[in-house]
Coordinates of C-alpha atoms and ligand atoms in Angstrom, one line a residue:
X1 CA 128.1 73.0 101.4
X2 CA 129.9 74.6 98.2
X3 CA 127.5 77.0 96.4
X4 CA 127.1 74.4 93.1
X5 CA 125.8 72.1 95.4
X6 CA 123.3 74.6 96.9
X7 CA 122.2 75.4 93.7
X8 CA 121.4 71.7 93.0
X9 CA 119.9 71.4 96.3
X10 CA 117.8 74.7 96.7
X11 CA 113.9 74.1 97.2
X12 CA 113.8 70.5 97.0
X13 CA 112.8 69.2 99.9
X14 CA 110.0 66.3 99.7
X15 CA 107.2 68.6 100.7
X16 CA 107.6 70.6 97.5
X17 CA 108.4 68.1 95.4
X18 CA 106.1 65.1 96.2
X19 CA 109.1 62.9 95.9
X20 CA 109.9 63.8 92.2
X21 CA 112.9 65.9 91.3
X22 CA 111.2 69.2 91.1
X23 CA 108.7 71.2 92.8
X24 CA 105.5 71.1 91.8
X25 CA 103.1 73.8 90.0
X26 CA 100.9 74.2 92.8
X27 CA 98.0 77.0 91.3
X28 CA 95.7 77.9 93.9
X29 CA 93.3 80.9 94.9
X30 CA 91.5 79.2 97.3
X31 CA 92.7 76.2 99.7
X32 CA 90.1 74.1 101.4
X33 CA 89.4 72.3 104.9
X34 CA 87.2 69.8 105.7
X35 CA 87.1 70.8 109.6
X36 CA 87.5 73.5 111.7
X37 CA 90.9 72.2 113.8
X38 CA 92.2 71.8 110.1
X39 CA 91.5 75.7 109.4
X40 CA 92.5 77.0 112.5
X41 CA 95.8 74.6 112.3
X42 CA 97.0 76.7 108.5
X43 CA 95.8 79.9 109.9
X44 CA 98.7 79.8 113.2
X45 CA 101.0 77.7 110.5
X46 CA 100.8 80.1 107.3
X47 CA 103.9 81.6 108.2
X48 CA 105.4 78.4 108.2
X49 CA 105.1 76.7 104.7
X50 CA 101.6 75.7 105.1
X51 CA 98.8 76.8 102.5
X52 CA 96.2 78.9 103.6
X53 CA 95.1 80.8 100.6
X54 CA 96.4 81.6 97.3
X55 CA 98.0 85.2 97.4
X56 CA 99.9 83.8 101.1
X57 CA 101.7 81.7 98.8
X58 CA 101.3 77.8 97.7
X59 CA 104.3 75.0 98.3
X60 CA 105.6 76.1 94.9
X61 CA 106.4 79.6 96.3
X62 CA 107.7 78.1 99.5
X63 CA 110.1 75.9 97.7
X64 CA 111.4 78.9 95.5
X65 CA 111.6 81.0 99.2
X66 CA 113.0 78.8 100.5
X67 CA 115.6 78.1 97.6
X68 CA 116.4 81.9 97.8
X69 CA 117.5 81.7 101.5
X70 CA 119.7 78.7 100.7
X71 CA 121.3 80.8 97.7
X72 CA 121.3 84.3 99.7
X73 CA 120.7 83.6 103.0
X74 CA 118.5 85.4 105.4
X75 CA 116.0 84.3 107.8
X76 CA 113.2 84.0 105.1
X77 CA 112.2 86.1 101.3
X78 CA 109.5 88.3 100.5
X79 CA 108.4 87.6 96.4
X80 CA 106.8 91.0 94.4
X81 CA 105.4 90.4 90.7
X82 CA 109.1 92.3 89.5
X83 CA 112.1 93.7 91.0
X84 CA 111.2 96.8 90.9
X85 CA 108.2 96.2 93.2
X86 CA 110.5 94.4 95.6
X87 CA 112.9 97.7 95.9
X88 CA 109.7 100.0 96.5
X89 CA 107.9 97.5 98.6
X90 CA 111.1 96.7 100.8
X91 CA 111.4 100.5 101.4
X92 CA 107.9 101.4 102.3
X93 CA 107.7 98.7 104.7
X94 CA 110.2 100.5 106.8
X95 CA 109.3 104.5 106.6
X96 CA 106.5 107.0 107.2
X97 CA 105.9 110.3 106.8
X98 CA 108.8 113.0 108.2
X99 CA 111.9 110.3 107.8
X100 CA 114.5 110.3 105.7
X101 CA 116.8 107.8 103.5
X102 CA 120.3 107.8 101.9
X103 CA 120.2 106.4 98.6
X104 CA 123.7 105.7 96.3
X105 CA 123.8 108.1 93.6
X106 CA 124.4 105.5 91.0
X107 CA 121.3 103.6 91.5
X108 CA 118.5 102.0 89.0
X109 CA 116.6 104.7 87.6
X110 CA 113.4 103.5 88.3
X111 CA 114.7 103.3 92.2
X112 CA 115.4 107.1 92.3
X113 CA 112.2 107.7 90.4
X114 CA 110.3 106.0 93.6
X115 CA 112.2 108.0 95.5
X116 CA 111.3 111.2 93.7
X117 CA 108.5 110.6 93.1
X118 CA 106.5 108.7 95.2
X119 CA 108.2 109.0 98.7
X120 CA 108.1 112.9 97.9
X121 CA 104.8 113.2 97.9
X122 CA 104.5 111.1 101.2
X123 CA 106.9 113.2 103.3
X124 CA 109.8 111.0 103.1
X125 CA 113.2 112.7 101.9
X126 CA 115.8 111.1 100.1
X127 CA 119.2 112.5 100.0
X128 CA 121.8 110.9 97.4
X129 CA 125.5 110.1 98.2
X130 CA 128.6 109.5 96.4
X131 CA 128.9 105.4 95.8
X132 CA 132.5 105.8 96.9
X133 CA 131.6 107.4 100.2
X134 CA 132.3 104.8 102.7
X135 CA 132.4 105.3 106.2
X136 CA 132.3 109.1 105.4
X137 CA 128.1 108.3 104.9
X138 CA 128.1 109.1 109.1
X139 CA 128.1 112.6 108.0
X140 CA 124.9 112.4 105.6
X141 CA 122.7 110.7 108.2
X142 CA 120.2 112.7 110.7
X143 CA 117.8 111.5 113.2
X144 CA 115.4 110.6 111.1
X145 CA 117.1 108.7 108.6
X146 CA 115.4 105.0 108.6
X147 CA 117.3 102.9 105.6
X148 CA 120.7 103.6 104.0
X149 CA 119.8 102.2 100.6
X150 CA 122.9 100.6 98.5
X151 CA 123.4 99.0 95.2
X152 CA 126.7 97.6 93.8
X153 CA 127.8 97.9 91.5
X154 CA 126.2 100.8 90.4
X155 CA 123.6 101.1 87.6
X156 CA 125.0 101.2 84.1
X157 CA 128.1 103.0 85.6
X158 CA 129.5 100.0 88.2
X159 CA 130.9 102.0 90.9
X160 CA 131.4 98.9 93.7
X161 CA 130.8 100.3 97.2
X162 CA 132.4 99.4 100.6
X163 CA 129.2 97.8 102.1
X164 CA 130.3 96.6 105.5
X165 CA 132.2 100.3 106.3
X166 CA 128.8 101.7 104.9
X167 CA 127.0 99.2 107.0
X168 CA 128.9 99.7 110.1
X169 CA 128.3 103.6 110.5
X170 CA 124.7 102.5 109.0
X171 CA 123.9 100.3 112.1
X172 CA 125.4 102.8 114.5
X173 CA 123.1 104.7 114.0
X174 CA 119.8 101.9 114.1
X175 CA 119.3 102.4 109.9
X176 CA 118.6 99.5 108.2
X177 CA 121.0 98.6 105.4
X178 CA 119.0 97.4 102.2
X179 CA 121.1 96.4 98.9
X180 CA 120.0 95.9 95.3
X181 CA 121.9 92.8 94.6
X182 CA 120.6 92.0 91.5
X183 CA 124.4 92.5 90.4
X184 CA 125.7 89.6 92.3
X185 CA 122.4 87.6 92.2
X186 CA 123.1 85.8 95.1
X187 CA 126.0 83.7 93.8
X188 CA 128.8 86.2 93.2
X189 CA 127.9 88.7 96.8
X190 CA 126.8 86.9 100.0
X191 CA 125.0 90.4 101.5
X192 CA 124.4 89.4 105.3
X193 CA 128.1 88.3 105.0
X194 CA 129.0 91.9 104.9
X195 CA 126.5 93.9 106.8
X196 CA 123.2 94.5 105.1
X197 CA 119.9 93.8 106.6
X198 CA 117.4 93.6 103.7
X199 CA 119.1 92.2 100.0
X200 CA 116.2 92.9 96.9
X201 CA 117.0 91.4 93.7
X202 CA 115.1 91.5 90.4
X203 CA 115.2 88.1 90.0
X204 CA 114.1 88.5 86.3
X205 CA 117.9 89.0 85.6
X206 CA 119.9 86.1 86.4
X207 CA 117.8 84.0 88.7
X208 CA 115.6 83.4 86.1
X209 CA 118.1 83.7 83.4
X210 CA 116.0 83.2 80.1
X211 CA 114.0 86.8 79.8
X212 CA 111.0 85.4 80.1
X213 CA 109.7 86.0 83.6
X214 CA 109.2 89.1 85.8
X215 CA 109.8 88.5 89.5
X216 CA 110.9 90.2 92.9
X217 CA 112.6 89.2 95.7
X218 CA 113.7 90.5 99.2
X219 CA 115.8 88.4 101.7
X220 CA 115.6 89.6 105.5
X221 CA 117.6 89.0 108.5
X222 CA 116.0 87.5 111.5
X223 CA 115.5 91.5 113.0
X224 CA 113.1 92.7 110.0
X225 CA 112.2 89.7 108.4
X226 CA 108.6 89.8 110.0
X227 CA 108.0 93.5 109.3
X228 CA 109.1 92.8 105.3
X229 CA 107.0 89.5 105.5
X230 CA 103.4 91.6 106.7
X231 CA 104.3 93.9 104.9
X232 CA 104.4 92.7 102.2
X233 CA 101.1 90.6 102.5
X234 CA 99.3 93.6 103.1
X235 CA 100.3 95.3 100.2
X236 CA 98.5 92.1 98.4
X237 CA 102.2 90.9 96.9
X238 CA 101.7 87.9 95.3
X239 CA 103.5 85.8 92.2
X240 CA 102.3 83.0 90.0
X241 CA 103.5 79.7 90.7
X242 CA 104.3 79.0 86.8
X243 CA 106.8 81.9 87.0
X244 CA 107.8 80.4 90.1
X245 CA 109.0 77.9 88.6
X246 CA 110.4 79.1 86.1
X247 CA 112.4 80.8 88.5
X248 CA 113.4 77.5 90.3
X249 CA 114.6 76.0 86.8
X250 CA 116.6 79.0 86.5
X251 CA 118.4 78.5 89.3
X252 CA 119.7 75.2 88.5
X253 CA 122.2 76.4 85.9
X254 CA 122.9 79.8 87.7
X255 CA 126.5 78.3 88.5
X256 CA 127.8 77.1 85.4
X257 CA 125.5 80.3 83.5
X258 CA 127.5 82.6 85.4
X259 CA 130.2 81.5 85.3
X260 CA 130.1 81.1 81.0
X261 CA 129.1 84.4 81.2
X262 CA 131.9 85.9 83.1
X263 CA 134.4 84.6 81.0
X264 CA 133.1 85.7 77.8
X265 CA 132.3 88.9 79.2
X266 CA 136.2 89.4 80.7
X267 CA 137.3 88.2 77.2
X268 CA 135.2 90.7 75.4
X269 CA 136.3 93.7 78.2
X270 CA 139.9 93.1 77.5
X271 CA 139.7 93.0 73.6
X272 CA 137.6 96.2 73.9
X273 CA 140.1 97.9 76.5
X274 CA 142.8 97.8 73.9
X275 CA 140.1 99.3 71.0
X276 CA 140.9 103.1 69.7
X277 CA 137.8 103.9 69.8
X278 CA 137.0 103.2 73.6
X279 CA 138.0 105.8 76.5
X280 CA 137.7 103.4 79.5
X281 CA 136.3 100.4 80.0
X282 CA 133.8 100.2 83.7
X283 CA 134.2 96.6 84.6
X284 CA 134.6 95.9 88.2
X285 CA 136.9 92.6 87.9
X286 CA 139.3 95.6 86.0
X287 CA 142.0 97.9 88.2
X288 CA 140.9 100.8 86.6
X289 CA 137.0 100.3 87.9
X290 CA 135.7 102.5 90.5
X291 CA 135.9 100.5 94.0
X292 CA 137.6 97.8 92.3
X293 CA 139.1 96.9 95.5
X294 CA 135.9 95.9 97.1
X295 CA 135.4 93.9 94.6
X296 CA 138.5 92.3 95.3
X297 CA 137.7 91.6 98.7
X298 CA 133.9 91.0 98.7
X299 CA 133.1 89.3 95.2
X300 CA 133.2 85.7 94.3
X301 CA 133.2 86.4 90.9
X302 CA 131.7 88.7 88.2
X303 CA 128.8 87.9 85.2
X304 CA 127.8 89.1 82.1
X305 CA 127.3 93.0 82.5
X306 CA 129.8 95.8 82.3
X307 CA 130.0 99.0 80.6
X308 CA 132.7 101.2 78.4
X309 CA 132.9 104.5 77.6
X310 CA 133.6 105.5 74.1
X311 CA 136.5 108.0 72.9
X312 CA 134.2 109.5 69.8
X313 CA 131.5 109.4 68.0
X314 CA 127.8 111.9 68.4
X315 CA 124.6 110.6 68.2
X316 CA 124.2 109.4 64.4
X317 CA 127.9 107.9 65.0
X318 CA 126.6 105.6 67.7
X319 CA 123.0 104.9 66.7
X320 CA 125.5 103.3 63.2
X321 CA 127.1 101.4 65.9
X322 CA 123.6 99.9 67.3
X323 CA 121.7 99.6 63.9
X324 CA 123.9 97.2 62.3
X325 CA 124.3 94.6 65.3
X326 CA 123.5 91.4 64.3
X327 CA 124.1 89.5 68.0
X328 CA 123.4 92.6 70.4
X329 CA 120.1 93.0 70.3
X330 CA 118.7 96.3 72.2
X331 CA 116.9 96.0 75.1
X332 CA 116.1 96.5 78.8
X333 CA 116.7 94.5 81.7
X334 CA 119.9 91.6 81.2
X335 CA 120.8 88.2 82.5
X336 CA 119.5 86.3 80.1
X337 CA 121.2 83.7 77.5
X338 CA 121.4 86.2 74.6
X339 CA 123.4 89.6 74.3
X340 CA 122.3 92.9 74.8
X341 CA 123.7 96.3 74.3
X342 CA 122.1 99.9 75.1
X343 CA 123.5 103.0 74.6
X344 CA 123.4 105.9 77.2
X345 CA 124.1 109.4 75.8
X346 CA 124.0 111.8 78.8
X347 CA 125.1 109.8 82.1
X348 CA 125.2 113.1 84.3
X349 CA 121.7 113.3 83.8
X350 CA 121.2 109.8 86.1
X351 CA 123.4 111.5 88.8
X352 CA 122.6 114.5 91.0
X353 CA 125.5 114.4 93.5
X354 CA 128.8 113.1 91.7
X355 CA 130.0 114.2 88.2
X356 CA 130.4 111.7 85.6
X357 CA 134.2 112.8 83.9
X358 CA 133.1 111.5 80.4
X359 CA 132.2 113.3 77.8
X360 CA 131.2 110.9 75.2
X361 CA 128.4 107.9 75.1
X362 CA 128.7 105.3 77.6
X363 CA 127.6 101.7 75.8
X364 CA 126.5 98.8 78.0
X365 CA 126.8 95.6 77.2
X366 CA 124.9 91.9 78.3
X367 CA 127.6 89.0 77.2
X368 CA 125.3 86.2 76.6
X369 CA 126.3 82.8 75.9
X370 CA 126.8 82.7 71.9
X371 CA 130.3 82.2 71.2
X372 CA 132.5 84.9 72.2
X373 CA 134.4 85.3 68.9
X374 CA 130.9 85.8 67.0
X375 CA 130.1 88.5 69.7
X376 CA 133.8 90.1 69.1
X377 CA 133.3 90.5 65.1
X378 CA 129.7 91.7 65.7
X379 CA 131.4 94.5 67.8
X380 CA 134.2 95.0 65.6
X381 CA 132.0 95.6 62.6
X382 CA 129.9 98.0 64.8
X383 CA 133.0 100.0 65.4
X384 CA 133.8 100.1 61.7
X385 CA 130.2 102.2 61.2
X386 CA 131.0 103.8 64.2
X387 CA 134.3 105.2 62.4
X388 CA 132.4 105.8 59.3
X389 CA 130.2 108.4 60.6
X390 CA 133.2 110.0 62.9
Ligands
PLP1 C1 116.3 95.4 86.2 C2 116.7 95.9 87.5 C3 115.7 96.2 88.5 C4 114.3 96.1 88.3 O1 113.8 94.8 88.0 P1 112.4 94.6 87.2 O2 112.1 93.2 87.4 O3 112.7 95.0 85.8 O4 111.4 95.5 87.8 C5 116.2 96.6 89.8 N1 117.5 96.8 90.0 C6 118.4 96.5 89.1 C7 119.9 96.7 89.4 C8 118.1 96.1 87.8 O5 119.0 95.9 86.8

């Protein structure tokens, strides 16, 4: 089946929807039985789409699980209340005290801040590495090193890695392979395609694709799917069925969303890649992008994120830029229908390992799906104040 079909498809099956055309809000804490053979019958089954109580998840969460491992794949998906608590979740199912875990250099903030900050103080070290290290990661990893930890493209800076070379020396060595794929959401990077054992996304990004939900996800393979999966329920993870289905409705239009939003966004990357004012532009679908050639090979497709670099301009230059925006709005997290832009001032301060060659802001941008030519003058007219202050 083509992916626009599994998108139609995904969680639908007549015991989450009751026979209508979606699932159904199922809000539970409690789940009641009227006998004893009943009780016993969801306790052995709970692993297996049956309700037992609330925070094991109700047929709404099983549709949009289920929904996730027809998108991603996987033998099953462990849901945290944001993507953030999927990454730190995912990891601490897997370590204890006195191992150690390779993390990309370029990842999400708040992912090396876990690392920092809570595995530190548990006894588990984290050494960074180079996102363009490839195979050359066998020389990094020790005998205690549980998870190589990737994420492509990288954070704010889109570096694409070679996961399955990464993977290969990874699995030589019994680590397990998790990737942030929040990046290729599940449509654009099939992860157990190439290598990887556990894929987290923040699903508030494009999975649910209208800024309104925060939500978690972790797909497994067969190996470490029931370690996530306890895991995971003993930590007390749970989600709430409205944002689950939110989530579900999200994923109906991810196709055609993404798809909208990679060609405005490519549009918008070329026009500003032949701009004065911009140094380079980081956009893995361009030549010039770090790792561009895994993109090439591994990558369906690209979205709405990508970053450039500008040539000029100090502090009050760019905050002109980013007052006067009438379409870009500031803002964390992306993936929704509206257009974002951020400015990031000191880059090397992300990075401990690799040195970022640029000397001047780096700007990213969300391409949401207003019409591209709006978006184009709101950036031109940015670049005008820009050159006013310069
Ligand atoms: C936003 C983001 C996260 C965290 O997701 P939240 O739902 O905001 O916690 C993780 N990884 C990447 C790459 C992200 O962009």
């Amino acid at each position: 089946m083509k992916t626009d079909t599994k998108i139609v498809r995904a969680g639908r099956k007549a015991e989450f929807t009751q026979g209508v055309v979606n699932p159904s809000v199922t809000r539970a804490s409690t789940v009641v039985f009227n006998t004893v053979a009943e009780m016993n019958h969801a306790l052995k089954n709970s692993h297996n789409n049956t309700m037992l109580y609330g925070r094991r998840g109700t047929t709404t969460s099983f549709a949009f699980q289920d929904a996730m491992v027809t998108l991603e794949g996987g033998a099953g998906c462990a849901l945290y209340p944001s993507g953030t608590a999927a990454i730190t979740n995912a990891i601490i199912s897997f370590v204890e005290t006195g191992d150690h875990i390779l993390v990309v250099d370029s990842v999400y903030e708040p992912t090396r801040d876990y690392c920092d900050k809570i595995l530190a103080k548990i006894g588990v070290e984290t050494t960074y590495y180079d996102p363009l290290i490839g195979a050359a990661i066998e020389a990094l990893i020790k005998p205690n090193t549980k998870i190589v930890f990737l994420e492509s493209p990288g954070s704010i800076t889109m570096e694409i890695q070679d996961v399955p070379a990464i993977a290969e020396i990874a699995h030589q060595h019994n680590c397990i392979v998790m990737l942030d794929n929040t990046w290729g959401a599940g449509i654009n990077f099939q992860p157990f395609d190439y290598g990887v054992d556990i894929s987290v996304q923040a699903a508030t990004k494009y999975i649910v694709g209208h800024s309104d939900v925060m939500l978690g996800t972790a797909t497994a393979v067969e190996k470490y799917w029931p370690q996530l999966r306890d895991n995971s329920y003993l930590m007390g993870q749970c989600t709430s069925p409205d944002d689950l289905y939110l989530a579900l409705r999200g994923i109906r239009t991810i196709g055609v969303r993404l798809r909208q939003h990679q060609q405005s966004a490519l549009k918008i990357a070329q026009w500003l890649s032949e701009r004065p004012e911009v140094e380079t532009v980081l956009h893995p679908a361009f030549a010039s992008n770090a790792g561009h050639e895994f993109f090439q090979r591994d990558f369906t497709g690209s979205n709405g994120l990508f970053s450039f670099v500008l040539n000029r301009g100090n502090q009050q230059a760019v905050t002109a830029l980013l007052d006067g925006m009438e379409h870009f709005k500031m803002g964390y997290s992306w993936g929704g229908f509206e257009s974002l832009i951020l400015a990031t001032h000191n880059v090397q301060k992300l990075r401990t390992v690799t040195k970022w060659p640029y000397q001047h802001a780096l700007i990213r941008l969300h391409i949401g799906l207003e019409d591209v030519d709006d978006l184009i003058e709101d950036l031109e007219q940015g670049f005008a104040r820009l050159n006013q202050e310069c």
